[in-house]
Amino acid sequence: MKETPLSNCERRFLLRAIEEKKRLDGRQTYDYRSIKISFGTDYGCCIVELGKTRVLGQVSCELVSPKLNRATEGILFFNLELSQMAAPAFEPGRQSDLLVKLNRLLERCLRNSKCIDTESLCVVAGEKVWQIRVDLHLLNHDGNIIDAASIAAIVALCHFRRPDVSVQGDEVTLYTPEERDPVPLSVHHMPICVSFAFFQQGTFLLVDPSEREERVMDGLLVIAMNKHREVCTLQSSGGVMLLNEQVLRCSKIAGVKVAEITELIQKALENDQKVRKEGGKFGFAESIANQRITAFRMEKAPVDTSDVEEKAGEIIAEAEPPPEVVSNPVLWTPGTAQIGEGMENSWGELEDSEKEDEEEGGSDEAIVLDSVTVDTGVEVPSAGSRDAPIVLSDSEEEDMVILEPGKDLRKIRTQTISAKQEKAASRKPVKKRKKRPAH
């Protein structure tokens, strides 16, 4: 998958911001992004985060035969991998020009600068030496890969412990960590790369360029230096002609940045060693325990609730008083009224004697209205009668109501109630309803 090119609007916007000494992430011209170092459970495993650029470093070792021309020196090997997980533009299984350039720069920075004592890796001269392999995996790409990779490589080498060995005659004994404590590597110094991006043919300079800034830059200068201000390697790319003053100014800035990063690395190594000796929890799981994967993660902000009552009083005092609302009575049917929600409706509840009478003969009786007798079933009018009454029934035990065209609903209700009272009076006297107290 090819890299998505920047539009002309984005390019002009970035260059205009750089001219005004502004950056998209709010940094100043010479500011570095925040660096975070976390260690794994095994020695020699670490993750370095330079802003959003993340690199995983892993160091391994094995006993091999030495090179013929260097019989008493160990072998130091570096390998950087750019996977599609870091950026879709990286193609798997193919070494791009960027990857070759980065690997060569790492080798010149770390191996050719003699930061690791390779003679201490010799076990038997001409027969057995230690081969130290440093594998670097780019987990996320947000610019300045070489700086993050160099930091991850030197941190992993300083954190690594190789197994202890003993030689008795021609026999080489390799001890496990349980039998003998692993031995750290002999590190002379810590070379760290610092990148400088140039814009408009060297007119403007930025330290630690981001991924978008790298797309619009004209040239790149990488200076590898240790805290003693010793230049380990220097590489310029992009075809920008630099003056001596520009290179000297970059070297001074690199010396300051390298001293700060070296101090950060030493503190991280000391903290990890202290936690391991005390038997505390360590590893990647402990370092990212507070960074849970959520869609919207916000930092916790303290809330001051000391003057809540005063603010609430001021708000109430400034607010307008609520208007007086008078509830209008709700008229459900003639003769009833309700104000507000009230309680459960108790109108029309039957006494015990009335309930018994209704259960005995209520379902078998019919109501006669205007000389028309209707059974409990639904009467279907004939096809020839247009003005035939329509019977509405919800259930078998409820009274039937006949709707006839041209008649008022109130009159039908009155006739229905009067017919029902006549039927009940002919069978049994009805007790008077008790008056309920008004709520």
mmCIF file of N, CA and C in Angstrom, residues 174-251:
data_model
loop_
_atom_site.group_PDB
_atom_site.id
_atom_site.type_symbol
_atom_site.label_atom_id
_atom_site.label_comp_id
_atom_site.label_asym_id
_atom_site.label_seq_id
_atom_site.Cartn_x
_atom_site.Cartn_y
_atom_site.Cartn_z
ATOM 1 N N LEU A 174 27.930 -23.731 30.805
ATOM 2 C CA LEU A 174 26.976 -22.619 30.765
ATOM 3 C C LEU A 174 26.019 -22.750 31.941
ATOM 4 N N TYR A 175 25.928 -21.732 32.770
ATOM 5 C CA TYR A 175 25.119 -21.780 33.985
ATOM 6 C C TYR A 175 23.776 -21.088 33.757
ATOM 7 N N THR A 176 22.749 -21.633 34.366
ATOM 8 C CA THR A 176 21.409 -21.041 34.300
ATOM 9 C C THR A 176 21.317 -19.884 35.298
ATOM 10 N N PRO A 177 20.318 -19.026 35.149
ATOM 11 C CA PRO A 177 20.171 -17.920 36.123
ATOM 12 C C PRO A 177 19.942 -18.392 37.552
ATOM 13 N N GLU A 178 19.410 -19.616 37.726
ATOM 14 C CA GLU A 178 19.217 -20.122 39.091
ATOM 15 C C GLU A 178 20.540 -20.547 39.718
ATOM 16 N N GLU A 179 21.461 -21.002 38.905
ATOM 17 C CA GLU A 179 22.737 -21.460 39.433
ATOM 18 C C GLU A 179 23.673 -20.291 39.706
ATOM 19 N N ARG A 180 23.758 -19.383 38.772
ATOM 20 C CA ARG A 180 24.601 -18.193 38.941
ATOM 21 C C ARG A 180 23.867 -16.970 38.395
ATOM 22 N N ASP A 181 24.146 -15.836 38.991
ATOM 23 C CA ASP A 181 23.518 -14.596 38.528
ATOM 24 C C ASP A 181 24.027 -14.251 37.135
ATOM 25 N N PRO A 182 23.135 -13.815 36.253
ATOM 26 C CA PRO A 182 23.584 -13.404 34.915
ATOM 27 C C PRO A 182 24.530 -12.205 34.995
ATOM 28 N N VAL A 183 25.331 -12.069 33.960
ATOM 29 C CA VAL A 183 26.374 -11.044 33.920
ATOM 30 C C VAL A 183 25.941 -9.932 32.966
ATOM 31 N N PRO A 184 25.993 -8.672 33.402
ATOM 32 C CA PRO A 184 25.642 -7.572 32.482
ATOM 33 C C PRO A 184 26.758 -7.338 31.469
ATOM 34 N N LEU A 185 26.380 -6.671 30.381
ATOM 35 C CA LEU A 185 27.371 -6.344 29.363
ATOM 36 C C LEU A 185 28.214 -5.153 29.815
ATOM 37 N N SER A 186 29.408 -5.082 29.264
ATOM 38 C CA SER A 186 30.316 -3.974 29.574
ATOM 39 C C SER A 186 30.046 -2.837 28.586
ATOM 40 N N VAL A 187 29.383 -1.780 29.084
ATOM 41 C CA VAL A 187 28.986 -0.649 28.244
ATOM 42 C C VAL A 187 29.924 0.514 28.553
ATOM 43 N N HIS A 188 30.646 0.982 27.530
ATOM 44 C CA HIS A 188 31.576 2.096 27.715
ATOM 45 C C HIS A 188 30.849 3.440 27.748
ATOM 46 N N HIS A 189 29.951 3.658 26.806
ATOM 47 C CA HIS A 189 29.219 4.927 26.746
ATOM 48 C C HIS A 189 27.890 4.662 26.052
ATOM 49 N N MET A 190 27.043 5.664 26.031
ATOM 50 C CA MET A 190 25.705 5.544 25.457
ATOM 51 C C MET A 190 25.558 6.521 24.292
ATOM 52 N N PRO A 191 25.811 6.086 23.069
ATOM 53 C CA PRO A 191 25.580 6.984 21.928
ATOM 54 C C PRO A 191 24.089 7.065 21.600
ATOM 55 N N ILE A 192 23.594 8.264 21.396
ATOM 56 C CA ILE A 192 22.175 8.504 21.118
ATOM 57 C C ILE A 192 22.076 9.421 19.907
ATOM 58 N N CYS A 193 21.171 9.088 19.003
ATOM 59 C CA CYS A 193 20.978 9.883 17.788
ATOM 60 C C CYS A 193 20.004 11.021 18.055
ATOM 61 N N VAL A 194 20.295 12.179 17.487
ATOM 62 C CA VAL A 194 19.417 13.353 17.540
ATOM 63 C C VAL A 194 19.234 13.846 16.107
ATOM 64 N N SER A 195 17.972 13.978 15.687
ATOM 65 C CA SER A 195 17.662 14.345 14.306
ATOM 66 C C SER A 195 17.263 15.810 14.215
ATOM 67 N N PHE A 196 17.697 16.443 13.128
ATOM 68 C CA PHE A 196 17.369 17.837 12.846
ATOM 69 C C PHE A 196 16.796 17.899 11.432
ATOM 70 N N ALA A 197 15.636 18.532 11.302
ATOM 71 C CA ALA A 197 14.988 18.679 9.997
ATOM 72 C C ALA A 197 15.152 20.117 9.519
ATOM 73 N N PHE A 198 15.496 20.270 8.227
ATOM 74 C CA PHE A 198 15.688 21.598 7.636
ATOM 75 C C PHE A 198 14.598 21.853 6.592
ATOM 76 N N PHE A 199 14.158 23.103 6.549
ATOM 77 C CA PHE A 199 13.089 23.499 5.641
ATOM 78 C C PHE A 199 13.538 24.722 4.850
ATOM 79 N N GLN A 200 13.046 24.780 3.621
ATOM 80 C CA GLN A 200 13.347 25.897 2.718
ATOM 81 C C GLN A 200 14.855 26.115 2.598
ATOM 82 N N GLN A 201 15.515 25.025 2.197
ATOM 83 C CA GLN A 201 16.952 25.032 1.936
ATOM 84 C C GLN A 201 17.781 25.493 3.135
ATOM 85 N N GLY A 202 17.428 24.992 4.309
ATOM 86 C CA GLY A 202 18.200 25.276 5.510
ATOM 87 C C GLY A 202 17.856 26.554 6.230
ATOM 88 N N THR A 203 16.798 27.241 5.803
ATOM 89 C CA THR A 203 16.433 28.497 6.467
ATOM 90 C C THR A 203 15.846 28.245 7.846
ATOM 91 N N PHE A 204 15.026 27.200 7.975
ATOM 92 C CA PHE A 204 14.362 26.895 9.244
ATOM 93 C C PHE A 204 14.805 25.519 9.720
ATOM 94 N N LEU A 205 14.871 25.369 11.042
ATOM 95 C CA LEU A 205 15.387 24.150 11.668
ATOM 96 C C LEU A 205 14.413 23.678 12.742
ATOM 97 N N LEU A 206 14.184 22.351 12.786
ATOM 98 C CA LEU A 206 13.342 21.745 13.819
ATOM 99 C C LEU A 206 14.054 20.533 14.391
ATOM 100 N N VAL A 207 13.903 20.339 15.697
ATOM 101 C CA VAL A 207 14.448 19.168 16.382
ATOM 102 C C VAL A 207 13.328 18.140 16.565
ATOM 103 N N ASP A 208 13.667 16.856 16.378
ATOM 104 C CA ASP A 208 12.718 15.751 16.545
ATOM 105 C C ASP A 208 11.483 15.962 15.660
ATOM 106 N N PRO A 209 11.633 15.874 14.339
ATOM 107 C CA PRO A 209 10.478 16.109 13.466
ATOM 108 C C PRO A 209 9.441 14.995 13.586
ATOM 109 N N SER A 210 8.178 15.362 13.455
ATOM 110 C CA SER A 210 7.091 14.388 13.455
ATOM 111 C C SER A 210 6.920 13.816 12.048
ATOM 112 N N GLU A 211 5.951 12.921 11.902
ATOM 113 C CA GLU A 211 5.774 12.239 10.618
ATOM 114 C C GLU A 211 5.352 13.206 9.519
ATOM 115 N N ARG A 212 4.458 14.145 9.826
ATOM 116 C CA ARG A 212 4.030 15.120 8.827
ATOM 117 C C ARG A 212 5.130 16.126 8.509
ATOM 118 N N GLU A 213 5.915 16.476 9.514
ATOM 119 C CA GLU A 213 7.018 17.399 9.260
ATOM 120 C C GLU A 213 8.101 16.751 8.399
ATOM 121 N N GLU A 214 8.270 15.437 8.532
ATOM 122 C CA GLU A 214 9.254 14.752 7.702
ATOM 123 C C GLU A 214 8.848 14.752 6.231
ATOM 124 N N ARG A 215 7.563 14.819 5.957
ATOM 125 C CA ARG A 215 7.104 14.784 4.567
ATOM 126 C C ARG A 215 7.414 16.083 3.823
ATOM 127 N N VAL A 216 7.440 17.181 4.546
ATOM 128 C CA VAL A 216 7.643 18.476 3.888
ATOM 129 C C VAL A 216 9.056 19.016 4.086
ATOM 130 N N MET A 217 9.936 18.265 4.753
ATOM 131 C CA MET A 217 11.280 18.787 4.991
ATOM 132 C C MET A 217 12.127 18.642 3.735
ATOM 133 N N ASP A 218 13.148 19.489 3.651
ATOM 134 C CA ASP A 218 14.074 19.464 2.517
ATOM 135 C C ASP A 218 15.318 18.640 2.805
ATOM 136 N N GLY A 219 15.710 18.543 4.059
ATOM 137 C CA GLY A 219 16.907 17.792 4.410
ATOM 138 C C GLY A 219 16.873 17.340 5.852
ATOM 139 N N LEU A 220 17.716 16.339 6.168
ATOM 140 C CA LEU A 220 17.757 15.781 7.523
ATOM 141 C C LEU A 220 19.205 15.610 7.940
ATOM 142 N N LEU A 221 19.511 16.025 9.151
ATOM 143 C CA LEU A 221 20.847 15.873 9.728
ATOM 144 C C LEU A 221 20.720 15.063 11.011
ATOM 145 N N VAL A 222 21.440 13.935 11.084
ATOM 146 C CA VAL A 222 21.422 13.053 12.253
ATOM 147 C C VAL A 222 22.807 13.072 12.884
ATOM 148 N N ILE A 223 22.838 13.410 14.166
ATOM 149 C CA ILE A 223 24.094 13.457 14.921
ATOM 150 C C ILE A 223 23.993 12.464 16.066
ATOM 151 N N ALA A 224 24.914 11.487 16.108
ATOM 152 C CA ALA A 224 24.998 10.525 17.207
ATOM 153 C C ALA A 224 26.105 10.980 18.151
ATOM 154 N N MET A 225 25.744 11.168 19.419
ATOM 155 C CA MET A 225 26.677 11.731 20.396
ATOM 156 C C MET A 225 26.420 11.094 21.752
ATOM 157 N N ASN A 226 27.440 11.048 22.604
ATOM 158 C CA ASN A 226 27.262 10.580 23.974
ATOM 159 C C ASN A 226 27.291 11.780 24.923
ATOM 160 N N LYS A 227 27.138 11.497 26.216
ATOM 161 C CA LYS A 227 27.054 12.589 27.184
ATOM 162 C C LYS A 227 28.373 13.323 27.372
ATOM 163 N N HIS A 228 29.476 12.728 26.897
ATOM 164 C CA HIS A 228 30.774 13.402 26.972
ATOM 165 C C HIS A 228 30.998 14.330 25.786
ATOM 166 N N ARG A 229 29.961 14.564 24.979
ATOM 167 C CA ARG A 229 29.997 15.428 23.786
ATOM 168 C C ARG A 229 30.966 14.896 22.728
ATOM 169 N N GLU A 230 31.066 13.579 22.664
ATOM 170 C CA GLU A 230 31.876 12.940 21.630
ATOM 171 C C GLU A 230 30.955 12.518 20.480
ATOM 172 N N VAL A 231 31.249 13.024 19.283
ATOM 173 C CA VAL A 231 30.429 12.702 18.119
ATOM 174 C C VAL A 231 30.784 11.293 17.644
ATOM 175 N N CYS A 232 29.773 10.417 17.641
ATOM 176 C CA CYS A 232 30.001 9.024 17.212
ATOM 177 C C CYS A 232 29.786 8.854 15.717
ATOM 178 N N THR A 233 28.793 9.500 15.177
ATOM 179 C CA THR A 233 28.554 9.469 13.740
ATOM 180 C C THR A 233 27.727 10.684 13.353
ATOM 181 N N LEU A 234 27.770 11.008 12.085
ATOM 182 C CA LEU A 234 27.028 12.161 11.566
ATOM 183 C C LEU A 234 26.597 11.836 10.147
ATOM 184 N N GLN A 235 25.343 12.081 9.844
ATOM 185 C CA GLN A 235 24.824 11.780 8.515
ATOM 186 C C GLN A 235 23.875 12.881 8.075
ATOM 187 N N SER A 236 24.071 13.356 6.850
ATOM 188 C CA SER A 236 23.212 14.378 6.261
ATOM 189 C C SER A 236 22.580 13.801 5.006
ATOM 190 N N SER A 237 21.283 13.983 4.854
ATOM 191 C CA SER A 237 20.556 13.470 3.697
ATOM 192 C C SER A 237 19.576 14.528 3.220
ATOM 193 N N GLY A 238 19.186 14.418 1.964
ATOM 194 C CA GLY A 238 18.216 15.359 1.411
ATOM 195 C C GLY A 238 18.808 16.354 0.440
ATOM 196 N N GLY A 239 20.117 16.456 0.347
ATOM 197 C CA GLY A 239 20.727 17.352 -0.625
ATOM 198 C C GLY A 239 20.724 18.812 -0.228
ATOM 199 N N VAL A 240 20.623 19.116 1.069
ATOM 200 C CA VAL A 240 20.656 20.501 1.530
ATOM 201 C C VAL A 240 22.093 20.863 1.876
ATOM 202 N N MET A 241 22.566 21.967 1.346
ATOM 203 C CA MET A 241 23.917 22.436 1.635
ATOM 204 C C MET A 241 23.906 23.203 2.955
ATOM 205 N N LEU A 242 24.649 22.682 3.938
ATOM 206 C CA LEU A 242 24.678 23.290 5.267
ATOM 207 C C LEU A 242 25.997 24.028 5.475
ATOM 208 N N LEU A 243 25.903 25.095 6.228
ATOM 209 C CA LEU A 243 27.091 25.867 6.574
ATOM 210 C C LEU A 243 27.734 25.302 7.831
ATOM 211 N N ASN A 244 28.988 25.706 8.070
ATOM 212 C CA ASN A 244 29.683 25.236 9.269
ATOM 213 C C ASN A 244 28.976 25.696 10.535
ATOM 214 N N GLU A 245 28.464 26.927 10.517
ATOM 215 C CA GLU A 245 27.778 27.441 11.709
ATOM 216 C C GLU A 245 26.518 26.632 12.023
ATOM 217 N N GLN A 246 25.816 26.187 10.985
ATOM 218 C CA GLN A 246 24.613 25.400 11.212
ATOM 219 C C GLN A 246 24.940 24.043 11.837
ATOM 220 N N VAL A 247 25.994 23.400 11.367
ATOM 221 C CA VAL A 247 26.383 22.101 11.916
ATOM 222 C C VAL A 247 26.856 22.252 13.358
ATOM 223 N N LEU A 248 27.615 23.307 13.649
ATOM 224 C CA LEU A 248 28.072 23.519 15.022
ATOM 225 C C LEU A 248 26.909 23.817 15.959
ATOM 226 N N ARG A 249 25.957 24.603 15.479
ATOM 227 C CA ARG A 249 24.799 24.881 16.318
ATOM 228 C C ARG A 249 24.005 23.609 16.590
ATOM 229 N N CYS A 250 23.847 22.748 15.583
ATOM 230 C CA CYS A 250 23.143 21.479 15.789
ATOM 231 C C CYS A 250 23.893 20.574 16.760
ATOM 232 N N SER A 251 25.223 20.578 16.686
ATOM 233 C CA SER A 251 25.988 19.729 17.609
ATOM 234 C C SER A 251 25.850 20.203 19.045
#
